[in-house]
Coordinates of N, CA, C and O in Angstrom, one line a residue:
X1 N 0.9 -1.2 0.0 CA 0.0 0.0 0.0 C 0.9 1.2 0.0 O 1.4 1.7 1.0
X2 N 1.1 1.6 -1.0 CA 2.1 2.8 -1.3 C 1.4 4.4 -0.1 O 2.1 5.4 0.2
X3 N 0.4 4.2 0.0 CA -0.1 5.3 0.6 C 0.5 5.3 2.1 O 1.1 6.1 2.6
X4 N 0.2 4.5 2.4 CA 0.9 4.1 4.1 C 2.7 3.7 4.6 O 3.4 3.7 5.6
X5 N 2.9 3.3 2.7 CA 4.1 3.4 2.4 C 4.4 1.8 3.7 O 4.9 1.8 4.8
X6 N 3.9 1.1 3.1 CA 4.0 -0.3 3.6 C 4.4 -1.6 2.5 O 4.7 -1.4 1.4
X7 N 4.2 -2.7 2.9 CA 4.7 -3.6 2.2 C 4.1 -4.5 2.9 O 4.5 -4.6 4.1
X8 N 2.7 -5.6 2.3 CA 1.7 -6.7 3.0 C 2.6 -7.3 1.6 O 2.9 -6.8 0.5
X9 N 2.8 -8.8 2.4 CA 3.5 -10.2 1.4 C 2.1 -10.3 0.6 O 1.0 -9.8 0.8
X10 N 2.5 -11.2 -0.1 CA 0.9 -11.7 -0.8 C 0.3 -12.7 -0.1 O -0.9 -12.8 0.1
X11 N 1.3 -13.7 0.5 CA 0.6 -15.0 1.6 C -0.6 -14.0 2.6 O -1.8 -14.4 2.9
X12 N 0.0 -13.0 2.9 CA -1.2 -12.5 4.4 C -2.3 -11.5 3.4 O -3.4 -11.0 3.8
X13 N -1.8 -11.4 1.9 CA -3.0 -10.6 1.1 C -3.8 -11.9 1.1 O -4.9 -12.0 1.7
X14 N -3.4 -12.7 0.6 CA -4.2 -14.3 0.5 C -4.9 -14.8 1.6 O -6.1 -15.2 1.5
X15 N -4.3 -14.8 2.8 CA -5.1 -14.7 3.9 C -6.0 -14.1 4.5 O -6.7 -14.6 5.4
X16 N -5.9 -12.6 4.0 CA -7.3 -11.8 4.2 C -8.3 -12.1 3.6 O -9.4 -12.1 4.1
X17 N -7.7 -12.3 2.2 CA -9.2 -12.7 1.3 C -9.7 -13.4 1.7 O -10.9 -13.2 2.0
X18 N -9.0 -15.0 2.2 CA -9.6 -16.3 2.6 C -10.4 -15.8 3.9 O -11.6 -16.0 4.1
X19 N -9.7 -15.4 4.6 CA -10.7 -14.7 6.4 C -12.0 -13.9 6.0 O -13.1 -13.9 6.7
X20 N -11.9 -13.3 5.0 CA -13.1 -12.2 4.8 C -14.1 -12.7 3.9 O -15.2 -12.2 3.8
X21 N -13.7 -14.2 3.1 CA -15.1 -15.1 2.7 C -16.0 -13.8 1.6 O -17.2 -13.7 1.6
X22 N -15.3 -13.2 0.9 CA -16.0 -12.4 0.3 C -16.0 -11.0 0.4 O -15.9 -10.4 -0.7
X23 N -16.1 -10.4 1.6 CA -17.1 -9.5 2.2 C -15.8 -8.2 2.3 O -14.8 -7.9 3.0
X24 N -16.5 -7.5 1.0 CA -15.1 -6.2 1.3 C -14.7 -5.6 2.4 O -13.6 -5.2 2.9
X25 N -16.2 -5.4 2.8 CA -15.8 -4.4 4.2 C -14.7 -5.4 5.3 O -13.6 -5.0 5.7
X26 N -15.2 -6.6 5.5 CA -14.2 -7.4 6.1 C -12.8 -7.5 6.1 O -12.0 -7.3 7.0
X27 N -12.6 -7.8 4.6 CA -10.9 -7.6 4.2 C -10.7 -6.0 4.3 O -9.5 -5.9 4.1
X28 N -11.1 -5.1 4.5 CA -10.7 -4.3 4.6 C -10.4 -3.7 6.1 O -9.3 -3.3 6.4
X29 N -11.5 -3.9 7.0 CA -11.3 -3.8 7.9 C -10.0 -4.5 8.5 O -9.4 -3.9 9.4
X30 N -9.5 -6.0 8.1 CA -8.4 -6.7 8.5 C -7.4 -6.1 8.3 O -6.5 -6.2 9.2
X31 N -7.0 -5.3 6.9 CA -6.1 -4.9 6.3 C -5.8 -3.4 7.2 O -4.7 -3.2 7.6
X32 N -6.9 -2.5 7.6 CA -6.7 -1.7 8.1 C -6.0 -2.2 9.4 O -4.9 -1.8 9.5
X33 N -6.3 -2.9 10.3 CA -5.9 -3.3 11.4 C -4.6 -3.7 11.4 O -3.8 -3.3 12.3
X34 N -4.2 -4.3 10.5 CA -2.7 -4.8 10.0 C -1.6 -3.4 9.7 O -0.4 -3.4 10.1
X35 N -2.4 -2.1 8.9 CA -1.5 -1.0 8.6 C -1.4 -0.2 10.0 O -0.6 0.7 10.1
X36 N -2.1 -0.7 10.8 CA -2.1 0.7 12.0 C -0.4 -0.2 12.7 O 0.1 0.3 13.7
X37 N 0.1 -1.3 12.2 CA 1.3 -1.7 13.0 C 1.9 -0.8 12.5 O 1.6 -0.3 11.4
X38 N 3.4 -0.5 13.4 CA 4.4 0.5 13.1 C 5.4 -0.4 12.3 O 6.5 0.1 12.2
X39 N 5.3 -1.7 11.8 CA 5.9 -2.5 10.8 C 6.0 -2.1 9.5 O 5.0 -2.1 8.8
X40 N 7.1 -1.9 9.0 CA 7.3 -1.4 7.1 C 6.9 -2.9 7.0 O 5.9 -2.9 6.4
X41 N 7.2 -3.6 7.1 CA 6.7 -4.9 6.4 C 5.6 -5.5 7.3 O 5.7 -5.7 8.5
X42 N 4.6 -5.9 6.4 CA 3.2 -6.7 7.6 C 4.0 -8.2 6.6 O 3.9 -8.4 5.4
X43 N 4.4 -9.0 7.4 CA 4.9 -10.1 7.3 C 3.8 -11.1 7.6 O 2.7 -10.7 7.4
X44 N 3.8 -12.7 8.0 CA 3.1 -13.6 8.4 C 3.2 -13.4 9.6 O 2.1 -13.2 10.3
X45 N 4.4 -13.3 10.1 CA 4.2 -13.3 11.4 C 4.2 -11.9 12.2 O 4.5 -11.9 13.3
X46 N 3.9 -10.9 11.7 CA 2.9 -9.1 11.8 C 1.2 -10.2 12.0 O 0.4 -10.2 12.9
X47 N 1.3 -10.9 10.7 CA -0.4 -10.6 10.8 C -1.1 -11.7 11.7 O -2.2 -11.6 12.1
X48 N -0.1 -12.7 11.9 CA 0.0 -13.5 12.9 C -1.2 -13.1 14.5 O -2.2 -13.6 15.1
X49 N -0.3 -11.7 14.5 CA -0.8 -10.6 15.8 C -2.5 -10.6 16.2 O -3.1 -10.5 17.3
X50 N -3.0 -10.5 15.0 CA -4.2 -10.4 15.0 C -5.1 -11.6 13.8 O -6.3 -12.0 14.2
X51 N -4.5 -12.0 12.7 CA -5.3 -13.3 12.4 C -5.0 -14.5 12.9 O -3.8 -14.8 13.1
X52 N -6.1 -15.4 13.3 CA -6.0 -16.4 13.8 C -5.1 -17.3 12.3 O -5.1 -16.9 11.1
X53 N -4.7 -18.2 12.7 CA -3.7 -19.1 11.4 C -4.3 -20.1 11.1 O -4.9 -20.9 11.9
X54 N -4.0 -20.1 10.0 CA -5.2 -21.2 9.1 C -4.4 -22.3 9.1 O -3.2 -22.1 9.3
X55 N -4.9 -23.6 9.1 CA -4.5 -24.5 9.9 C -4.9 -25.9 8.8 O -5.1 -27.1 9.0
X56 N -4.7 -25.3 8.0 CA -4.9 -26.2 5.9 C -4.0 -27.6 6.4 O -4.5 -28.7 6.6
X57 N -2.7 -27.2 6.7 CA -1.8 -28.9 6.8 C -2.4 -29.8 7.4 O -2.6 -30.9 7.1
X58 N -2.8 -29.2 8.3 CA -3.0 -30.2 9.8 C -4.6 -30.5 10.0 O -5.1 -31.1 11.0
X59 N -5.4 -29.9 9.0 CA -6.9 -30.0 8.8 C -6.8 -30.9 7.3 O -7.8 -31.5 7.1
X60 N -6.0 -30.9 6.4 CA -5.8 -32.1 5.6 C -5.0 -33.3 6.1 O -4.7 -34.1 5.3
X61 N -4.6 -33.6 7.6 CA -3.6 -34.5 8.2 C -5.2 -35.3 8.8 O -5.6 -36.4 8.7
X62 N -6.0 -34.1 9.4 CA -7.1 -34.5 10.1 C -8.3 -35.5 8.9 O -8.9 -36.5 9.2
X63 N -8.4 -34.9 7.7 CA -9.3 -35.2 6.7 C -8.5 -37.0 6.2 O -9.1 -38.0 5.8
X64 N -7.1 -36.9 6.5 CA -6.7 -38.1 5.8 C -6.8 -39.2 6.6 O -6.8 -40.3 6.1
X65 N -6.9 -39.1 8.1 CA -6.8 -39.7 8.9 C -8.2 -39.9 9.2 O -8.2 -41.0 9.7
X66 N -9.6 -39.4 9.1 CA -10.6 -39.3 9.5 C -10.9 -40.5 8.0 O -11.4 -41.7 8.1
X67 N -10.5 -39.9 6.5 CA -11.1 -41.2 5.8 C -10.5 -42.6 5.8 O -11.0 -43.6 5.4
X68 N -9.2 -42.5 6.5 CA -8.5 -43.6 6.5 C -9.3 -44.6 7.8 O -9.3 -45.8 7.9
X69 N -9.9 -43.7 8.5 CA -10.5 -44.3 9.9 C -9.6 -44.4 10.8 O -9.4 -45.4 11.4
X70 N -8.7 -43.3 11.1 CA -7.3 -43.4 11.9 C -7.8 -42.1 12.9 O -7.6 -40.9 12.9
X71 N -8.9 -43.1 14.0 CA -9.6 -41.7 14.6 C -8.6 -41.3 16.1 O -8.7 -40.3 16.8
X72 N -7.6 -42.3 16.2 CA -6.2 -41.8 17.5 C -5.9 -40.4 16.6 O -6.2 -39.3 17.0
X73 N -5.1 -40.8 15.5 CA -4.8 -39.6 14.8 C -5.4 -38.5 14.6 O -5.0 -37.3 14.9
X74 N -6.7 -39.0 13.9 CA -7.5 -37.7 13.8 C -7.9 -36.7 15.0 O -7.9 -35.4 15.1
X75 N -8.2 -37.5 15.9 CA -8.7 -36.6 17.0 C -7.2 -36.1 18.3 O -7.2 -35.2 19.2
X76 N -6.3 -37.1 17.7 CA -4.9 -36.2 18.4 C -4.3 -34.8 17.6 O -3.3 -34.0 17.8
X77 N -5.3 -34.8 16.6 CA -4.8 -33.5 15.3 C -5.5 -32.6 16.0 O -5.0 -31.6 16.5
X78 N -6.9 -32.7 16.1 CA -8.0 -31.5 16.4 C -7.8 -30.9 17.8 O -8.3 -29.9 18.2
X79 N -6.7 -32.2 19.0 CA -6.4 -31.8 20.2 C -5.6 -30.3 20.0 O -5.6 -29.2 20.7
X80 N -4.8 -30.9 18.8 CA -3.4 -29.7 19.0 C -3.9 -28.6 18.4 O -3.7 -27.5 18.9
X81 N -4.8 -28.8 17.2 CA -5.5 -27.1 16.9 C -5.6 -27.0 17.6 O -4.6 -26.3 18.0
X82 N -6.6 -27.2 18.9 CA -8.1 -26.5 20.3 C -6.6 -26.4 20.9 O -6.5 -25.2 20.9
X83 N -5.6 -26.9 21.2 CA -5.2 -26.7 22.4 C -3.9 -25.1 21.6 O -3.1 -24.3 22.1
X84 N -4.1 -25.3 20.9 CA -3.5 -24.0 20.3 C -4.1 -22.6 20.5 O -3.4 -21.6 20.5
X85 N -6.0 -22.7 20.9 CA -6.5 -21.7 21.1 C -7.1 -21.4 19.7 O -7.6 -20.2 19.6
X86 N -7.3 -22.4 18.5 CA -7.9 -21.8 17.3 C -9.7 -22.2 17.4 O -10.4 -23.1 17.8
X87 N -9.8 -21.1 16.9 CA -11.4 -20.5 16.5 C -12.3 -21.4 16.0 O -13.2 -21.1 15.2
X88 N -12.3 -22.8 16.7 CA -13.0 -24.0 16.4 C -14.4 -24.0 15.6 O -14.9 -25.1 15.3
X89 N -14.9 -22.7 15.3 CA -15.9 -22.9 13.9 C -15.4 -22.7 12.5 O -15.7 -23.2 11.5
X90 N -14.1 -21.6 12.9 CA -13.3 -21.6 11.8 C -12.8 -23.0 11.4 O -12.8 -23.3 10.2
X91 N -12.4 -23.7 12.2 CA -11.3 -24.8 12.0 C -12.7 -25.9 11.2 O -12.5 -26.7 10.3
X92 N -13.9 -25.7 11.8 CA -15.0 -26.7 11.0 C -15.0 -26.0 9.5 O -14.8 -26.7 8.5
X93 N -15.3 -24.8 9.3 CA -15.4 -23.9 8.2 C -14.3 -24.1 7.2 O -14.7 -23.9 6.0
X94 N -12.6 -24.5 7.5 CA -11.5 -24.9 6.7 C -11.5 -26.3 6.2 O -11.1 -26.7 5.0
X95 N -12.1 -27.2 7.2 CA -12.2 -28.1 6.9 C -13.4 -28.9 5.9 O -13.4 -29.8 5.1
X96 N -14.3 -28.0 6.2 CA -15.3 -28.2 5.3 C -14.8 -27.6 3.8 O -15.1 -28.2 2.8
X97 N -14.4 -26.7 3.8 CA -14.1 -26.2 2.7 C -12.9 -27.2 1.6 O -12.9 -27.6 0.5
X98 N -11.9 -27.4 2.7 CA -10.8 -28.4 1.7 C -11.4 -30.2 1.8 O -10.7 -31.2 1.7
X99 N -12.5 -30.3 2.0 CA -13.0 -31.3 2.0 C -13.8 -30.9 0.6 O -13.5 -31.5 -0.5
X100 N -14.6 -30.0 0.7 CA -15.0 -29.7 -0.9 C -14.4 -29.6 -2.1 O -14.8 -29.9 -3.3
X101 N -12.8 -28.9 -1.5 CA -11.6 -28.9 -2.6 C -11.0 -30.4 -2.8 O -10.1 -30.7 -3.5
X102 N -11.6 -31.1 -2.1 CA -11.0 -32.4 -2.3 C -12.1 -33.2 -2.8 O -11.8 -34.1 -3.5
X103 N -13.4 -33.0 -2.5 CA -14.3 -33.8 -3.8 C -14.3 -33.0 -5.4 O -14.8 -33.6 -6.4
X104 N -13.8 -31.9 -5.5 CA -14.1 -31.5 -6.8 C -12.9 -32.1 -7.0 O -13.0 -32.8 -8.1
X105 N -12.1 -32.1 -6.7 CA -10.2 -32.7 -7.3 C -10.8 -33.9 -8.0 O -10.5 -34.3 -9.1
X106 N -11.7 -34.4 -7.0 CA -11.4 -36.3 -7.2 C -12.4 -36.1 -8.3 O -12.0 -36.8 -9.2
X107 N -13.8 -35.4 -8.6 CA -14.8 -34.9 -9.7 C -14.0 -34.6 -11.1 O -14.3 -35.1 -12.2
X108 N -13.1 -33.8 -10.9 CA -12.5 -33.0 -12.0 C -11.5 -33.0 -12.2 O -11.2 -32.7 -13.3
X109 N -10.3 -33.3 -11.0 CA -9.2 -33.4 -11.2 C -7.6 -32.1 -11.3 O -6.4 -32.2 -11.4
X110 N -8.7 -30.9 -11.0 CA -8.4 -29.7 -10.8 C -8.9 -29.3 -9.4 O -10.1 -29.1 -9.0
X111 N -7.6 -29.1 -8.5 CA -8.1 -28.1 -7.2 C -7.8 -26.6 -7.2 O -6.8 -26.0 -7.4
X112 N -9.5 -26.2 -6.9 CA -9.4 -24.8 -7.0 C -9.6 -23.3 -5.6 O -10.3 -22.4 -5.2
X113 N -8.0 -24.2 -5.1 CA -8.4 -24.0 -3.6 C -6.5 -23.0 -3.9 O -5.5 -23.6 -4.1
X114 N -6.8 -21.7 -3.9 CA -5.7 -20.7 -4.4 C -5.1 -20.8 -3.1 O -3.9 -21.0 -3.2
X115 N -5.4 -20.7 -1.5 CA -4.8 -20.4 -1.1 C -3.7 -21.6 -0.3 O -2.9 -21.4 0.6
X116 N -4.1 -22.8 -0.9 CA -3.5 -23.3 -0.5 C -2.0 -24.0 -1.1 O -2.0 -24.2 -2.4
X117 N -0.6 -24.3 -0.2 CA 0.5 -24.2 -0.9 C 0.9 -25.7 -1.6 O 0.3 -26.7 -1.0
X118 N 1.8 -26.1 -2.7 CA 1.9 -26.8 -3.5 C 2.1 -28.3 -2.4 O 1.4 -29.4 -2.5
X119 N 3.1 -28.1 -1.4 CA 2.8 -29.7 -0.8 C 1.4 -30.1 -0.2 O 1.1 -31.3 -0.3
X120 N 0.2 -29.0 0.7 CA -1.2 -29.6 0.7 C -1.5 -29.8 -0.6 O -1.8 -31.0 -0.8
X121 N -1.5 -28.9 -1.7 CA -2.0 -29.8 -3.2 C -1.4 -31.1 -3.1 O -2.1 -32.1 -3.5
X122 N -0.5 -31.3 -2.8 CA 0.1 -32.9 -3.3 C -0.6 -34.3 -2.4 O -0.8 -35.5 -2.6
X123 N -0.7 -33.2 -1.0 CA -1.1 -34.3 0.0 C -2.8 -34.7 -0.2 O -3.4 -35.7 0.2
X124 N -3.4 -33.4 -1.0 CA -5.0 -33.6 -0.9 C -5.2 -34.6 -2.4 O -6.2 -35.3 -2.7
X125 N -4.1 -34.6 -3.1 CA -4.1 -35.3 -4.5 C -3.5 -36.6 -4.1 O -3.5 -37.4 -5.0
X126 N -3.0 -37.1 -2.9 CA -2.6 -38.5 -2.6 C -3.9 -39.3 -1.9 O -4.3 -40.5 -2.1
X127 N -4.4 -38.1 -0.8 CA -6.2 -38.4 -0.2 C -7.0 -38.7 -1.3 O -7.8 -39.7 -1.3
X128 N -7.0 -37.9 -2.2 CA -8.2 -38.3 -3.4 C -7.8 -39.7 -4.0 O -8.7 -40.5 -4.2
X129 N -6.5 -40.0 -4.2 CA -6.7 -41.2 -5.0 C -6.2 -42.3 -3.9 O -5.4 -43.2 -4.3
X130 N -6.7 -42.3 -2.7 CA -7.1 -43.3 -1.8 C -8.8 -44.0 -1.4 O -9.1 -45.1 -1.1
X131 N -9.6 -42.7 -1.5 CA -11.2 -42.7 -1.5 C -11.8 -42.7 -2.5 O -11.2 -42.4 -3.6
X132 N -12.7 -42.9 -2.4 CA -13.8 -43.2 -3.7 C -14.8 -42.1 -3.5 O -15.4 -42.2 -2.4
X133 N -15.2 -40.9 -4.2 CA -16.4 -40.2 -3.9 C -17.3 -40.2 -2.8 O -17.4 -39.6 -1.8
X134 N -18.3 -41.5 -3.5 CA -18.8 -41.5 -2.5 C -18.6 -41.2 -0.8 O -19.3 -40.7 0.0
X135 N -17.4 -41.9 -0.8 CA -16.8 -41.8 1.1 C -16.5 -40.5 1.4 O -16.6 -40.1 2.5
X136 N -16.0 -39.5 0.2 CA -15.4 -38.3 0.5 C -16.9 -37.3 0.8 O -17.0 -36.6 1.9
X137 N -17.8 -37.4 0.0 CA -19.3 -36.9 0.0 C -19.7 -37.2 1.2 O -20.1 -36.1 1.8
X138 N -19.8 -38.2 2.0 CA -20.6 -38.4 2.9 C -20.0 -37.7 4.1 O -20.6 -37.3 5.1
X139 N -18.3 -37.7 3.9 CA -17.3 -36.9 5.1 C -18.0 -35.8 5.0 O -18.7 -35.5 5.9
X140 N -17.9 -35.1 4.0 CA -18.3 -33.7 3.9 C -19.7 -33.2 4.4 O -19.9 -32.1 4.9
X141 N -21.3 -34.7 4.1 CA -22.4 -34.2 4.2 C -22.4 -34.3 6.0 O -23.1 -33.6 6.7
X142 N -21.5 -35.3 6.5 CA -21.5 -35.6 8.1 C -21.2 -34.5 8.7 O -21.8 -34.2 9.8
X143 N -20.0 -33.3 8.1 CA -19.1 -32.6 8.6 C -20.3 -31.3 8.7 O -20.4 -30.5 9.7
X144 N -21.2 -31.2 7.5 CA -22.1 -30.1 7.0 C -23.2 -30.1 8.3 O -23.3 -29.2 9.1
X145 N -23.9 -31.0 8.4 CA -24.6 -31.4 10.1 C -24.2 -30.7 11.0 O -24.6 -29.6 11.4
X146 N -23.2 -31.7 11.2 CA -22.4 -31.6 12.9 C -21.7 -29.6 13.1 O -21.5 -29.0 14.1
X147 N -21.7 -29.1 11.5 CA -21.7 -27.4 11.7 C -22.7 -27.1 12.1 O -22.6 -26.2 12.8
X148 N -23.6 -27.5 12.0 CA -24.9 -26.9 12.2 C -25.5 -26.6 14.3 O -25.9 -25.6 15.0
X149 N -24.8 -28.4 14.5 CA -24.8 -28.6 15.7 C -24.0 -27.7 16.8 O -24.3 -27.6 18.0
X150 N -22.8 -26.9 15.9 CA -21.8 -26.3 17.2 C -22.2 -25.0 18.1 O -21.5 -24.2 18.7
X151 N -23.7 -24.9 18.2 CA -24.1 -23.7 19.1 C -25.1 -24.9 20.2 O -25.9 -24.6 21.2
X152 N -24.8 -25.7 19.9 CA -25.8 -27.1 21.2 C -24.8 -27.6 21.5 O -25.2 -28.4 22.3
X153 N -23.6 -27.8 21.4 CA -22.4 -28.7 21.8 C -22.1 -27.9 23.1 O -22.1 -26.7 23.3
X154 N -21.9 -29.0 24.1 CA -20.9 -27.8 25.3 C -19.7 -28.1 25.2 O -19.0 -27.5 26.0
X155 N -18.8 -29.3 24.2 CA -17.3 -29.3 23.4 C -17.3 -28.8 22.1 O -17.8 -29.4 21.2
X156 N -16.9 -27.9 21.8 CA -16.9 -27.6 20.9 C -16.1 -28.5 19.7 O -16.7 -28.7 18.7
X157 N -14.7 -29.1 19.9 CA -14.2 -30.1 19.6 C -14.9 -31.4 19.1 O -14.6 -32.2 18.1
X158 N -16.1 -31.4 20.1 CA -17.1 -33.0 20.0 C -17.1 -33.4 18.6 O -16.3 -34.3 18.1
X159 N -17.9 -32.8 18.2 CA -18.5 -33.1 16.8 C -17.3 -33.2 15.7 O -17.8 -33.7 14.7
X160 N -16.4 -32.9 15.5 CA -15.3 -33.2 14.9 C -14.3 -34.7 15.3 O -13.6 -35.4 14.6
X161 N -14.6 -34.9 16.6 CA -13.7 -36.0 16.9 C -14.8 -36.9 16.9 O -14.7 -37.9 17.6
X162 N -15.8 -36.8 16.3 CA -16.9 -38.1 16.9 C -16.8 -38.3 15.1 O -17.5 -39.2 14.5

């Protein structure tokens, strides 16, 4: 932003987009919040400060292990997000989403999930050609529910490790 005479990486421009789900006023508001740092550079770890961190590896570690039926794993993954302190509808909201990027892969063959970096592409293109549709569809229609469920849960965690 030449006016503020700053310098945002493209990873945390990429990151706003993905946090603001659309909504200009949102990315903008994030973006303002990031320029009020006295930092020439809003780095990853500047935006760090104030965005919660998306959590794609380890929510495709959780997705591979949840189709594989590897629920020690899966649910020792979802410990280390929660116990990290992350935004546990968000973390349903990423997962849901690269769960979608991983049925259209396995549909089309093309993942059209930008913000994600070339080794999760490789690891969601190794998940796809382990499952069959069907099983990935139903992960996703189980996962689409149990969002619905996280304002009646008193774990918020629950419905992910179940």
């Amino acid at each position: 932003t030449l006016k503020e005479n700053k310098i945002v990486d493209d990873e945390v421009l990429t990151h706003i987009a993905w946090r603001a789900n659309g909504s200009m006023r949102d990315g903008e508001s994030i973006l303002g919040q990031l320029l009020a740092f006295p930092d020439h550079i809003i780095s990853s770890d500047v935006a760090a400060k104030i965005l919660p961190p998306r959590s794609s590896t380890e929510m495709i570690g959780y997705i591979g292990a949840s189709l594989a039926g590897n629920s020690k794993d899966a649910c020792e993954i979802i410990g280390q997000i929660a116990g990290r302190g992350s935004h546990i509808p968000h973390v349903y909201d990423e997962c849901i989403e690269l769960l979608r990027t991983l049925l259209l892969y396995k549909i089309t063959g093309a993942a059209d999930n930008t913000y994600l970096n070339e080794k999760d592409k490789t690891t969601l293109t190794q998940i796809s050609a382990l499952h069959e549709t069907p099983h990935i569809a139903r992960f996703l229609e189980i996962l689409l529910r149990r969002r619905v469920s996280l304002n009646t849960t008193p774990l918020l965690t629950l419905p992910l490790e179940l």
